[in-house]
Structures are given as structure tokens and as C-alpha cells.
Amino acid sequence: MFMDIRIDIERLRRDLEELGRIGRDGRGGVSRPSFSPADFEARAWLRKKIEEAGLCYRQDGAGNQFGRLECAGKTVMAGSHIDTVPNGGMFDGAVGVLAALEAARRLAEEKVALTRAVEVAAFTDEEGNLVGDFLGSRAFMGLLDENEVRNGRTSFGLPFQDVLKKTGFTVESILAAHKDRPDLEAYLELHIEQGPVLEDEAVPIGIVERISGKHYRQCAFIGESGHAGTTPLELRHDAFLGLADLALRATQLVATKHYGSVLTIGKAVLHPGSFSVIPGRADFTLEFRSVSAESMAAIEREVFALAEDIAATRGLSFISRIVDKTTPVTVAPRLTSLIEEECRALGYPSMKITSGAGHDAQILAGACASGMIFIPSPDGISHAPGESVSWDDLEKGANVLLRTILRLAT
Ligand SMILES: [Zn+2]
């Protein structure tokens, strides 16, 4: 029996600090988007760490990196991502990969007799700087849109194919990556909460029950430009007023009919965009998220019917295109119970929690039971240089991860 096995927090901390120095950006943060020079430096570092731990290293055609403790039977996988948003922090993603590495290292050191393989995973471009979110985990699952991979542009404006040229990966290797996927028993991801709930409640461990789905659209109201001094109000087709109307009424609709779901218009550009000209066109992003698939479908129906209605009333036209869509995930109760039992056995307070942000775990849920363990984000800060963790909370979270892996793999 290895019931008292624990992770080594000092070693995990050293790993996190070492990785956190790669891609330091002079603005106090970490800029390590996938396939950047800093990312390749981090990849080489991770490979070395995996090999030093005595794990079997492999990389698939999408650049997902793995370290495997071999065993016949299905695979218990744990991981996250090591890419960051530009000027992000050193914990989002890195915590999940390096805690999984530390867990596998402890299993190897203790020579635990496994009945299933244990594999550490670092998925490419979770942050979606290349083409859409979750390039690596979607490739791993065979869920990529081929057209998007072939013709997409990165968030930095370059054709994705141009970026690929310098990487050794190709569209074909990315699209074939899922063929190397092992038969999975479960996937586990330790992650910072990226929100204020655990800190507010002073609870170190969040057991994720549900992960929100999201729906992103690029939208526009199209009206007519005209002179802002000479065109009477009743003769205008002001595209901005369509947007303003939609912003207020759609938010109200979600708040009253779909409590707990969220809707955001994060970017708006008016054309031509100047004094003395009525906006003839308003381009904007619209996103909504929910943990309920029924609410997602209802919000989609209701919000876009509302947009059409507003357009008709105001003499505008409304157009939109889907940019990204993920479905909400409910974590298998078998997994949340296991995590809860291990928190209890370790004497750590825990609570059930919902993830409003998307994670690779959501994509992996298509292949196996997929669960997440959250630790508090001090001040709720993430995707920013101020992102941090309490080492004490991290130790607890990593121990829960280790023990849950142990339960699943022995
Ligand atoms: Zn993340």
C-alpha cells in the first residue's frame, strides 16, 4: 500500500519557477504562445524533465508532448498546457502539467505497481493563439476543422501555414495526431481557478462539476451613414443604436431567463467612426457561456431572433458568423466522488465548483471521464503578470491529483 505517498512541493516549485523564467517579457509577465521561440525553449525544457523523471517521452503530430509510465491496459492521463497568452502569468496551465509530472515522478520513485499506464500531457495552444482554442487537444481528439487548419490565420495575423513552416509540424501531421491517442481510462487536470470563488470561501480545493460551453460570433449591424447634423433622427438607420439596443436587451434576456449564464460583447467597432457621421456599420463580437446545453441552445435561438427583430425595427440588416463553439461538460460523478474522497482522506477542505473558462479537460471529455481540480487564484487574477498561487494550496492540489491518479491507476 502507498496510501501515504505525497508530492515534493519544493521540487514542484523549482520546476514551476524554472519554466516561468522561459518567455519572460520585460513587462513582468510570461509571453509564451505556442510555436513561438519561447515555446520551443519551454518544450525542450519539458522534454528534458520528462526524460530525467524516467518517463517515456513522445510527441504527436500536433506538438502535444507526453511522458508515459508504461503499463498494459488503459491510460490514466493528467496534464494541461504550457503555452500562455501574450503577457500572461506563470501558473495557468503550467501548474497542471508540472503537478502531473511530479505525480508521475513520485509513482516512479516509489515503484508503485500500476494496473494502468499513467501519462503526463502538455497540449499545444490551449490559449488559442494559433487557430481557434484547443488546437492540441482538438487534434488529439480528431475534432479539428480541416478548413480552419489549412486556411486559418493566427491571432497575430499570419497565415497559420506560414507559422507551421518553421516548426516541423504540418497540416497533415496535425490532422493525423489523433491516430496516436492511447485508449484512455480518465483525464485529470489541476488548474488555477481564474476566478474569486475559492479564495472568497477560503477553501483550497475546488472539485469541478461542470465546465461551461461557449459560443463566439463575429456580428454586424449594417445601416446607413449620413450627416449627423442634417439627417433627422426619424430618418436614420444608425447601426450603433442597433448594437446598443441588442447589448442591453440580450443581457437582460440572459439575466432573467437563463440565470447563471453570461453574455458579453467584448469588442465593438463603428464605421466610419468619427464626429458628424452616423455609424453606417457596427462590427462586434458576441459571446455567451453556460453550463447547461439547453440554455446554450435557447440563448442562441433567442438572442439571434432578438437581433433580427431589432434590425427589422430599425431598418438595419444583421449578419453574423460563428467563430467558435464548445459544448458544456458535466464531469463524471465517479470522478468527482473519487476526488472528494481523496480530499477527505488528506484532511483538505473542498467544494464543488463550476468552471466558467474553457479547458483541455472539456475536449478530452469526448474520449473518457474527464475531471478538474482547482486551486485558488489570489485576487482572481489570471492571464496577467500578477497571476499567482499559494504554494501551500498548490501542494494540496497536487497531492489530491497524485492520489486520484493512484486510485485510478492501481
Ligand atoms: Zn489554462
CSV table of C-alpha atoms and ligand atoms in Angstrom, one decimal:
chain,number,residue,atom,x,y,z
A,1,MET,CA,0.0,0.0,0.0
A,2,PHE,CA,1.2,3.5,-0.8
A,3,MET,CA,-1.6,5.5,1.0
A,4,ASP,CA,0.9,8.0,2.4
A,5,ILE,CA,2.6,8.9,-0.9
A,6,ARG,CA,2.9,12.7,-1.3
A,7,ILE,CA,4.3,15.1,-3.9
A,8,ASP,CA,7.5,17.0,-3.2
A,9,ILE,CA,6.4,20.7,-3.2
A,10,GLU,CA,9.9,22.1,-3.2
A,11,ARG,CA,10.7,20.2,-6.4
A,12,LEU,CA,7.4,21.2,-8.0
A,13,ARG,CA,8.1,24.8,-7.0
A,14,ARG,CA,11.5,24.7,-8.5
A,15,ASP,CA,10.1,23.3,-11.8
A,16,LEU,CA,7.4,26.0,-11.9
A,17,GLU,CA,9.9,28.8,-11.3
A,18,GLU,CA,12.3,27.4,-13.9
A,19,LEU,CA,9.6,27.1,-16.6
A,20,GLY,CA,8.3,30.5,-15.5
A,21,ARG,CA,11.6,32.1,-16.5
A,22,ILE,CA,11.2,31.0,-20.1
A,23,GLY,CA,9.5,33.6,-22.1
A,24,ARG,CA,9.8,36.4,-19.5
A,25,ASP,CA,8.7,39.5,-21.4
A,26,GLY,CA,10.1,42.6,-19.8
A,27,ARG,CA,6.6,43.7,-18.7
A,28,GLY,CA,6.7,41.4,-15.7
A,29,GLY,CA,4.8,38.6,-17.4
A,30,VAL,CA,5.3,35.5,-19.4
A,31,SER,CA,4.8,35.6,-23.2
A,32,ARG,CA,4.9,32.0,-24.5
A,33,PRO,CA,2.3,31.5,-27.2
A,34,SER,CA,2.5,28.1,-28.9
A,35,PHE,CA,5.2,27.7,-31.6
A,36,SER,CA,7.0,30.9,-30.6
A,37,PRO,CA,10.7,30.7,-29.9
A,38,ALA,CA,10.0,30.8,-26.1
A,39,ASP,CA,7.5,28.0,-26.5
A,40,PHE,CA,10.1,25.8,-28.3
A,41,GLU,CA,12.6,26.6,-25.5
A,42,ALA,CA,9.9,25.5,-23.0
A,43,ARG,CA,9.2,22.4,-25.0
A,44,ALA,CA,12.8,21.4,-24.9
A,45,TRP,CA,12.9,22.0,-21.2
A,46,LEU,CA,9.8,19.9,-20.6
A,47,ARG,CA,11.2,17.1,-22.7
A,48,LYS,CA,14.4,17.0,-20.6
A,49,LYS,CA,12.3,17.0,-17.4
A,50,ILE,CA,10.2,14.1,-18.6
A,51,GLU,CA,13.2,12.1,-19.6
A,52,GLU,CA,15.0,12.8,-16.3
A,53,ALA,CA,12.0,11.5,-14.5
A,54,GLY,CA,12.4,8.2,-16.3
A,55,LEU,CA,9.2,8.6,-18.2
A,56,CYS,CA,8.9,7.6,-21.8
A,57,TYR,CA,8.8,10.8,-23.9
A,58,ARG,CA,6.8,11.1,-27.1
A,59,GLN,CA,5.4,14.0,-29.1
A,60,ASP,CA,2.5,13.7,-31.6
A,61,GLY,CA,2.0,15.4,-34.9
A,62,ALA,CA,0.3,18.4,-33.3
A,63,GLY,CA,3.2,19.0,-30.9
A,64,ASN,CA,1.4,17.6,-27.9
A,65,GLN,CA,4.0,16.3,-25.5
A,66,PHE,CA,3.7,13.2,-23.4
A,67,GLY,CA,5.6,11.4,-20.7
A,68,ARG,CA,4.5,7.8,-20.0
A,69,LEU,CA,4.8,5.4,-17.2
A,70,GLU,CA,4.2,2.2,-19.2
A,71,CYS,CA,1.8,-0.5,-18.2
A,72,ALA,CA,-0.6,-2.7,-20.2
A,73,GLY,CA,-4.2,-1.6,-20.0
A,74,LYS,CA,-5.8,1.7,-20.5
A,75,THR,CA,-4.2,5.1,-19.8
A,76,VAL,CA,-4.8,7.5,-16.9
A,77,MET,CA,-3.8,10.8,-18.3
A,78,ALA,CA,-3.1,14.1,-16.4
A,79,GLY,CA,-1.9,17.4,-17.7
A,80,SER,CA,-2.8,20.8,-19.1
A,81,HIS,CA,-0.8,23.2,-21.3
A,82,ILE,CA,2.5,25.2,-21.1
A,83,ASP,CA,1.6,27.9,-23.7
A,84,THR,CA,0.5,31.3,-22.3
A,85,VAL,CA,-1.4,34.3,-23.6
A,86,PRO,CA,0.8,37.2,-24.5
A,87,ASN,CA,1.9,38.9,-21.3
A,88,GLY,CA,0.3,36.2,-19.2
A,89,GLY,CA,1.3,34.5,-16.0
A,90,MET,CA,3.4,31.5,-15.0
A,91,PHE,CA,0.7,29.3,-13.4
A,92,ASP,CA,-2.2,29.0,-15.9
A,93,GLY,CA,-1.6,25.6,-17.5
A,94,ALA,CA,1.9,25.1,-16.1
A,95,VAL,CA,0.6,24.0,-12.7
A,96,GLY,CA,-1.4,21.2,-14.3
A,97,VAL,CA,1.5,19.9,-16.4
A,98,LEU,CA,4.2,20.1,-13.7
A,99,ALA,CA,2.0,18.7,-10.9
A,100,ALA,CA,1.1,15.8,-13.2
A,101,LEU,CA,4.9,15.4,-13.9
A,102,GLU,CA,5.6,15.5,-10.2
A,103,ALA,CA,2.9,12.9,-9.5
A,104,ALA,CA,4.2,10.5,-12.2
A,105,ARG,CA,7.8,11.1,-10.8
A,106,ARG,CA,6.6,10.1,-7.3
A,107,LEU,CA,4.8,7.0,-8.7
A,108,ALA,CA,8.1,6.0,-10.4
A,109,GLU,CA,10.3,6.7,-7.4
A,110,GLU,CA,8.0,4.6,-5.1
A,111,LYS,CA,7.9,1.9,-7.8
A,112,VAL,CA,4.1,1.8,-7.4
A,113,ALA,CA,2.7,-1.3,-9.0
A,114,LEU,CA,0.3,0.1,-11.6
A,115,THR,CA,-2.5,-1.7,-13.3
A,116,ARG,CA,-2.9,1.1,-15.9
A,117,ALA,CA,-0.4,3.3,-17.7
A,118,VAL,CA,0.0,6.9,-16.4
A,119,GLU,CA,0.7,9.6,-18.9
A,120,VAL,CA,1.6,13.3,-18.4
A,121,ALA,CA,0.3,15.5,-21.2
A,122,ALA,CA,1.1,19.1,-22.3
A,123,PHE,CA,-1.4,20.1,-25.1
A,124,THR,CA,-0.4,22.6,-27.8
A,125,ASP,CA,-2.0,26.1,-27.9
A,126,GLU,CA,-4.7,25.8,-25.3
A,127,GLU,CA,-4.9,29.5,-25.3
A,128,GLY,CA,-6.0,29.7,-29.0
A,129,ASN,CA,-3.2,32.0,-30.3
A,130,LEU,CA,-2.9,29.9,-33.5
A,131,VAL,CA,-6.2,28.7,-35.0
A,132,GLY,CA,-9.1,28.6,-32.5
A,133,ASP,CA,-8.9,27.4,-28.9
A,134,PHE,CA,-7.5,24.0,-28.0
A,135,LEU,CA,-5.6,23.2,-31.2
A,136,GLY,CA,-3.6,20.4,-29.5
A,137,SER,CA,-6.4,18.7,-27.6
A,138,ARG,CA,-8.8,19.0,-30.5
A,139,ALA,CA,-6.1,17.4,-32.8
A,140,PHE,CA,-5.6,14.7,-30.1
A,141,MET,CA,-9.4,14.0,-30.3
A,142,GLY,CA,-9.7,14.3,-34.1
A,143,LEU,CA,-12.0,17.2,-33.8
A,144,LEU,CA,-10.3,19.9,-35.9
A,145,ASP,CA,-11.9,21.7,-38.7
A,146,GLU,CA,-9.6,20.9,-41.6
A,147,ASN,CA,-10.5,24.1,-43.5
A,148,GLU,CA,-9.6,26.2,-40.4
A,149,VAL,CA,-6.3,24.5,-40.0
A,150,ARG,CA,-5.5,24.8,-43.8
A,151,ASN,CA,-6.6,28.4,-44.2
A,152,GLY,CA,-6.8,30.0,-40.8
A,153,ARG,CA,-4.8,32.9,-39.5
A,154,THR,CA,-3.2,33.2,-36.1
A,155,SER,CA,-4.3,35.8,-33.7
A,156,PHE,CA,-1.1,37.7,-34.7
A,157,GLY,CA,-2.4,38.0,-38.2
A,158,LEU,CA,-0.2,35.5,-40.0
A,159,PRO,CA,-1.5,32.6,-42.1
A,160,PHE,CA,-1.2,29.5,-39.8
A,161,GLN,CA,0.6,27.6,-42.6
A,162,ASP,CA,3.4,30.2,-42.6
A,163,VAL,CA,3.9,29.8,-38.9
A,164,LEU,CA,3.9,26.0,-39.3
A,165,LYS,CA,6.8,26.1,-41.8
A,166,LYS,CA,9.3,26.8,-39.0
A,167,THR,CA,8.0,24.2,-36.7
A,168,GLY,CA,8.5,20.7,-38.2
A,169,PHE,CA,4.7,20.2,-38.0
A,170,THR,CA,2.4,20.2,-41.0
A,171,VAL,CA,-1.3,20.4,-41.6
A,172,GLU,CA,-1.2,16.7,-42.3
A,173,SER,CA,0.7,15.8,-39.2
A,174,ILE,CA,-1.8,17.9,-37.1
A,175,LEU,CA,-4.8,16.3,-38.7
A,176,ALA,CA,-3.4,12.8,-38.1
A,177,ALA,CA,-2.3,13.4,-34.5
A,178,HIS,CA,-5.4,11.6,-33.1
A,179,LYS,CA,-4.3,8.3,-34.5
A,180,ASP,CA,-1.6,8.1,-31.8
A,181,ARG,CA,-4.2,8.6,-29.0
A,182,PRO,CA,-4.0,5.8,-26.4
A,183,ASP,CA,-7.1,4.2,-25.0
A,184,LEU,CA,-8.0,6.5,-22.1
A,185,GLU,CA,-9.4,5.5,-18.8
A,186,ALA,CA,-9.6,9.1,-17.5
A,187,TYR,CA,-8.1,12.5,-17.8
A,188,LEU,CA,-7.3,14.8,-14.9
A,189,GLU,CA,-6.3,18.5,-14.9
A,190,LEU,CA,-5.2,20.6,-12.0
A,191,HIS,CA,-5.6,24.3,-12.7
A,192,ILE,CA,-5.8,27.6,-11.0
A,193,GLU,CA,-9.4,28.7,-10.6
A,194,GLN,CA,-9.0,32.0,-12.6
A,195,GLY,CA,-11.9,33.4,-10.5
A,196,PRO,CA,-12.6,34.6,-6.9
A,197,VAL,CA,-14.8,31.8,-5.5
A,198,LEU,CA,-12.3,29.5,-3.7
A,199,GLU,CA,-10.4,32.5,-2.2
A,200,ASP,CA,-13.7,34.1,-1.0
A,201,GLU,CA,-14.8,30.8,0.6
A,202,ALA,CA,-11.3,30.2,2.0
A,203,VAL,CA,-11.4,26.6,0.5
A,204,PRO,CA,-8.1,25.3,-1.0
A,205,ILE,CA,-9.6,22.7,-3.4
A,206,GLY,CA,-12.4,23.1,-5.9
A,207,ILE,CA,-13.8,20.0,-7.5
A,208,VAL,CA,-15.1,20.9,-10.9
A,209,GLU,CA,-18.6,19.6,-11.5
A,210,ARG,CA,-19.3,21.4,-14.7
A,211,ILE,CA,-17.4,23.3,-17.4
A,212,SER,CA,-19.2,26.0,-19.4
A,213,GLY,CA,-19.7,25.7,-23.1
A,214,LYS,CA,-19.2,28.8,-25.1
A,215,HIS,CA,-20.4,30.3,-28.3
A,216,TYR,CA,-18.5,33.0,-30.1
A,217,ARG,CA,-19.8,35.0,-33.0
A,218,GLN,CA,-18.5,37.9,-35.1
A,219,CYS,CA,-21.5,40.1,-35.8
A,220,ALA,CA,-22.5,43.3,-37.5
A,221,PHE,CA,-25.5,45.6,-37.9
A,222,ILE,CA,-25.4,47.4,-41.2
A,223,GLY,CA,-27.4,50.6,-41.7
A,224,GLU,CA,-26.6,53.8,-43.5
A,225,SER,CA,-24.1,56.5,-42.8
A,226,GLY,CA,-25.3,60.1,-43.1
A,227,HIS,CA,-24.6,63.6,-41.9
A,228,ALA,CA,-25.0,63.8,-38.1
A,229,GLY,CA,-26.2,67.4,-38.4
A,230,THR,CA,-28.6,67.3,-41.3
A,231,THR,CA,-30.3,63.8,-41.0
A,232,PRO,CA,-33.3,63.9,-38.8
A,233,LEU,CA,-33.4,61.2,-36.1
A,234,GLU,CA,-36.5,59.5,-37.6
A,235,LEU,CA,-34.8,59.1,-40.9
A,236,ARG,CA,-31.7,57.4,-39.6
A,237,HIS,CA,-30.5,53.8,-39.9
A,238,ASP,CA,-28.0,54.0,-37.1
A,239,ALA,CA,-26.1,50.8,-36.8
A,240,PHE,CA,-24.7,51.7,-33.3
A,241,LEU,CA,-28.2,52.1,-31.9
A,242,GLY,CA,-29.0,48.5,-33.1
A,243,LEU,CA,-25.9,47.3,-31.2
A,244,ALA,CA,-26.7,49.4,-28.1
A,245,ASP,CA,-30.3,48.0,-28.1
A,246,LEU,CA,-29.1,44.4,-28.6
A,247,ALA,CA,-26.4,44.8,-25.8
A,248,LEU,CA,-29.0,45.9,-23.2
A,249,ARG,CA,-31.8,43.6,-24.2
A,250,ALA,CA,-29.8,40.4,-24.8
A,251,THR,CA,-28.0,40.9,-21.4
A,252,GLN,CA,-31.4,41.4,-19.8
A,253,LEU,CA,-32.7,38.3,-21.5
A,254,VAL,CA,-29.9,36.1,-20.3
A,255,ALA,CA,-30.0,37.6,-16.8
A,256,THR,CA,-33.7,37.0,-16.4
A,257,LYS,CA,-34.4,33.8,-18.3
A,258,HIS,CA,-31.0,32.0,-18.1
A,259,TYR,CA,-29.7,32.8,-14.7
A,260,GLY,CA,-26.1,31.8,-14.2
A,261,SER,CA,-25.3,32.0,-17.9
A,262,VAL,CA,-23.3,35.0,-19.2
A,263,LEU,CA,-23.3,37.1,-22.4
A,264,THR,CA,-20.6,39.6,-23.3
A,265,ILE,CA,-20.0,42.0,-26.2
A,266,GLY,CA,-16.2,42.4,-25.8
A,267,LYS,CA,-15.3,44.4,-28.9
A,268,ALA,CA,-17.2,46.9,-31.0
A,269,VAL,CA,-16.0,49.0,-33.9
A,270,LEU,CA,-18.1,51.7,-35.5
A,271,HIS,CA,-17.8,52.7,-39.1
A,272,PRO,CA,-16.8,55.1,-40.4
A,273,GLY,CA,-16.2,56.1,-36.8
A,274,SER,CA,-16.0,59.8,-36.5
A,275,PHE,CA,-17.7,63.0,-35.4
A,276,SER,CA,-20.5,64.2,-37.5
A,277,VAL,CA,-21.2,60.9,-39.2
A,278,ILE,CA,-24.0,58.5,-38.3
A,279,PRO,CA,-22.5,55.0,-37.9
A,280,GLY,CA,-23.4,53.0,-41.0
A,281,ARG,CA,-22.0,49.8,-39.7
A,282,ALA,CA,-21.2,48.4,-36.2
A,283,ASP,CA,-19.0,45.3,-36.1
A,284,PHE,CA,-18.9,43.5,-32.8
A,285,THR,CA,-18.1,40.2,-31.1
A,286,LEU,CA,-20.8,38.5,-29.1
A,287,GLU,CA,-20.2,35.5,-26.8
A,288,PHE,CA,-22.3,33.6,-24.4
A,289,ARG,CA,-21.4,30.8,-22.0
A,290,SER,CA,-23.4,28.4,-19.9
A,291,VAL,CA,-23.0,25.1,-18.1
A,292,SER,CA,-26.4,24.0,-19.5
A,293,ALA,CA,-26.7,22.7,-23.0
A,294,GLU,CA,-30.4,23.6,-23.1
A,295,SER,CA,-29.6,27.2,-22.1
A,296,MET,CA,-26.9,27.4,-24.7
A,297,ALA,CA,-29.4,26.3,-27.4
A,298,ALA,CA,-32.1,28.6,-26.1
A,299,ILE,CA,-29.8,31.6,-25.8
A,300,GLU,CA,-28.6,31.1,-29.3
A,301,ARG,CA,-32.2,31.0,-30.6
A,302,GLU,CA,-33.5,33.9,-28.5
A,303,VAL,CA,-30.5,36.3,-28.9
A,304,PHE,CA,-30.3,36.0,-32.6
A,305,ALA,CA,-34.1,36.3,-33.1
A,306,LEU,CA,-33.8,39.4,-31.0
A,307,ALA,CA,-31.0,40.7,-33.2
A,308,GLU,CA,-33.1,40.1,-36.3
A,309,ASP,CA,-36.1,41.8,-34.7
A,310,ILE,CA,-34.0,44.9,-33.7
A,311,ALA,CA,-32.6,45.0,-37.2
A,312,ALA,CA,-36.1,44.9,-38.8
A,313,THR,CA,-37.4,47.6,-36.4
A,314,ARG,CA,-34.5,50.0,-37.0
A,315,GLY,CA,-34.2,49.4,-40.8
A,316,LEU,CA,-30.8,47.7,-40.4
A,317,SER,CA,-29.5,44.3,-41.5
A,318,PHE,CA,-27.9,41.9,-39.1
A,319,ILE,CA,-25.2,39.4,-40.1
A,320,SER,CA,-23.1,37.0,-38.0
A,321,ARG,CA,-20.6,34.2,-38.4
A,322,ILE,CA,-19.8,31.5,-35.8
A,323,VAL,CA,-16.1,31.8,-34.7
A,324,ASP,CA,-16.1,29.1,-32.1
A,325,LYS,CA,-18.5,26.8,-30.2
A,326,THR,CA,-17.9,24.3,-27.4
A,327,THR,CA,-20.5,22.3,-25.5
A,328,PRO,CA,-20.8,22.3,-21.8
A,329,VAL,CA,-19.4,19.3,-19.9
A,330,THR,CA,-20.6,17.6,-16.8
A,331,VAL,CA,-17.8,15.8,-15.1
A,332,ALA,CA,-18.5,12.1,-14.5
A,333,PRO,CA,-19.8,11.7,-10.9
A,334,ARG,CA,-17.4,8.7,-10.5
A,335,LEU,CA,-14.5,11.1,-10.8
A,336,THR,CA,-15.8,13.9,-8.6
A,337,SER,CA,-16.6,11.4,-5.9
A,338,LEU,CA,-13.1,9.9,-6.1
A,339,ILE,CA,-11.5,13.4,-5.9
A,340,GLU,CA,-13.8,14.3,-3.0
A,341,GLU,CA,-12.9,11.1,-1.1
A,342,GLU,CA,-9.2,11.8,-1.5
A,343,CYS,CA,-9.6,15.4,-0.2
A,344,ARG,CA,-11.4,14.0,2.8
A,345,ALA,CA,-8.6,11.3,3.3
A,346,LEU,CA,-6.0,14.1,3.2
A,347,GLY,CA,-8.0,16.3,5.5
A,348,TYR,CA,-8.3,19.2,2.9
A,349,PRO,CA,-11.5,21.2,2.8
A,350,SER,CA,-13.0,21.1,-0.7
A,351,MET,CA,-16.1,22.4,-2.5
A,352,LYS,CA,-17.9,21.6,-5.8
A,353,ILE,CA,-17.3,24.4,-8.3
A,354,THR,CA,-18.2,25.3,-11.9
A,355,SER,CA,-15.6,26.4,-14.5
A,356,GLY,CA,-16.6,29.4,-16.5
A,357,ALA,CA,-13.4,29.2,-18.5
A,358,GLY,CA,-12.7,26.5,-21.1
A,359,HIS,CA,-10.0,23.9,-20.6
A,360,ASP,CA,-8.5,20.9,-22.5
A,361,ALA,CA,-10.4,18.7,-20.0
A,362,GLN,CA,-13.6,19.7,-21.8
A,363,ILE,CA,-12.3,18.5,-25.1
A,364,LEU,CA,-10.9,15.2,-23.6
A,365,ALA,CA,-14.4,14.6,-22.1
A,366,GLY,CA,-15.3,13.2,-25.6
A,367,ALA,CA,-13.0,10.3,-25.0
A,368,CYS,CA,-13.1,9.4,-21.3
A,369,ALA,CA,-14.2,10.5,-17.9
A,370,SER,CA,-12.5,13.9,-17.6
A,371,GLY,CA,-12.2,15.9,-14.4
A,372,MET,CA,-10.6,19.0,-13.0
A,373,ILE,CA,-9.2,20.1,-9.6
A,374,PHE,CA,-9.0,23.8,-9.0
A,375,ILE,CA,-6.8,25.7,-6.5
A,376,PRO,CA,-7.5,29.3,-5.5
A,377,SER,CA,-6.3,32.2,-7.8
A,378,PRO,CA,-5.2,35.0,-5.4
A,379,ASP,CA,-7.4,38.1,-6.2
A,380,GLY,CA,-8.9,36.1,-9.0
A,381,ILE,CA,-6.0,37.2,-11.3
A,382,SER,CA,-5.1,35.2,-14.4
A,383,HIS,CA,-3.9,35.8,-17.9
A,384,ALA,CA,-1.9,38.6,-16.4
A,385,PRO,CA,1.6,39.0,-14.9
A,386,GLY,CA,0.0,39.2,-11.4
A,387,GLU,CA,-1.2,35.6,-11.6
A,388,SER,CA,-0.1,33.7,-8.5
A,389,VAL,CA,-0.7,30.7,-6.3
A,390,SER,CA,-0.2,29.9,-2.6
A,391,TRP,CA,2.5,27.2,-2.5
A,392,ASP,CA,0.5,25.6,0.3
A,393,ASP,CA,-2.6,25.4,-1.8
A,394,LEU,CA,-0.6,24.1,-4.7
A,395,GLU,CA,0.9,21.3,-2.5
A,396,LYS,CA,-2.7,20.3,-1.5
A,397,GLY,CA,-4.0,20.4,-5.1
A,398,ALA,CA,-1.0,18.3,-6.4
A,399,ASN,CA,-1.4,15.8,-3.6
A,400,VAL,CA,-5.1,15.4,-4.5
A,401,LEU,CA,-4.1,14.9,-8.1
A,402,LEU,CA,-1.4,12.3,-7.2
A,403,ARG,CA,-3.8,10.4,-5.0
A,404,THR,CA,-6.6,10.4,-7.5
A,405,ILE,CA,-4.2,9.2,-10.2
A,406,LEU,CA,-3.2,6.5,-7.8
A,407,ARG,CA,-6.8,5.4,-7.2
A,408,LEU,CA,-7.4,5.2,-11.0
A,409,ALA,CA,-4.2,3.5,-12.0
A,410,THR,CA,-3.7,0.9,-9.3
B,1,ZN,ZN,-5.2,27.1,-18.7
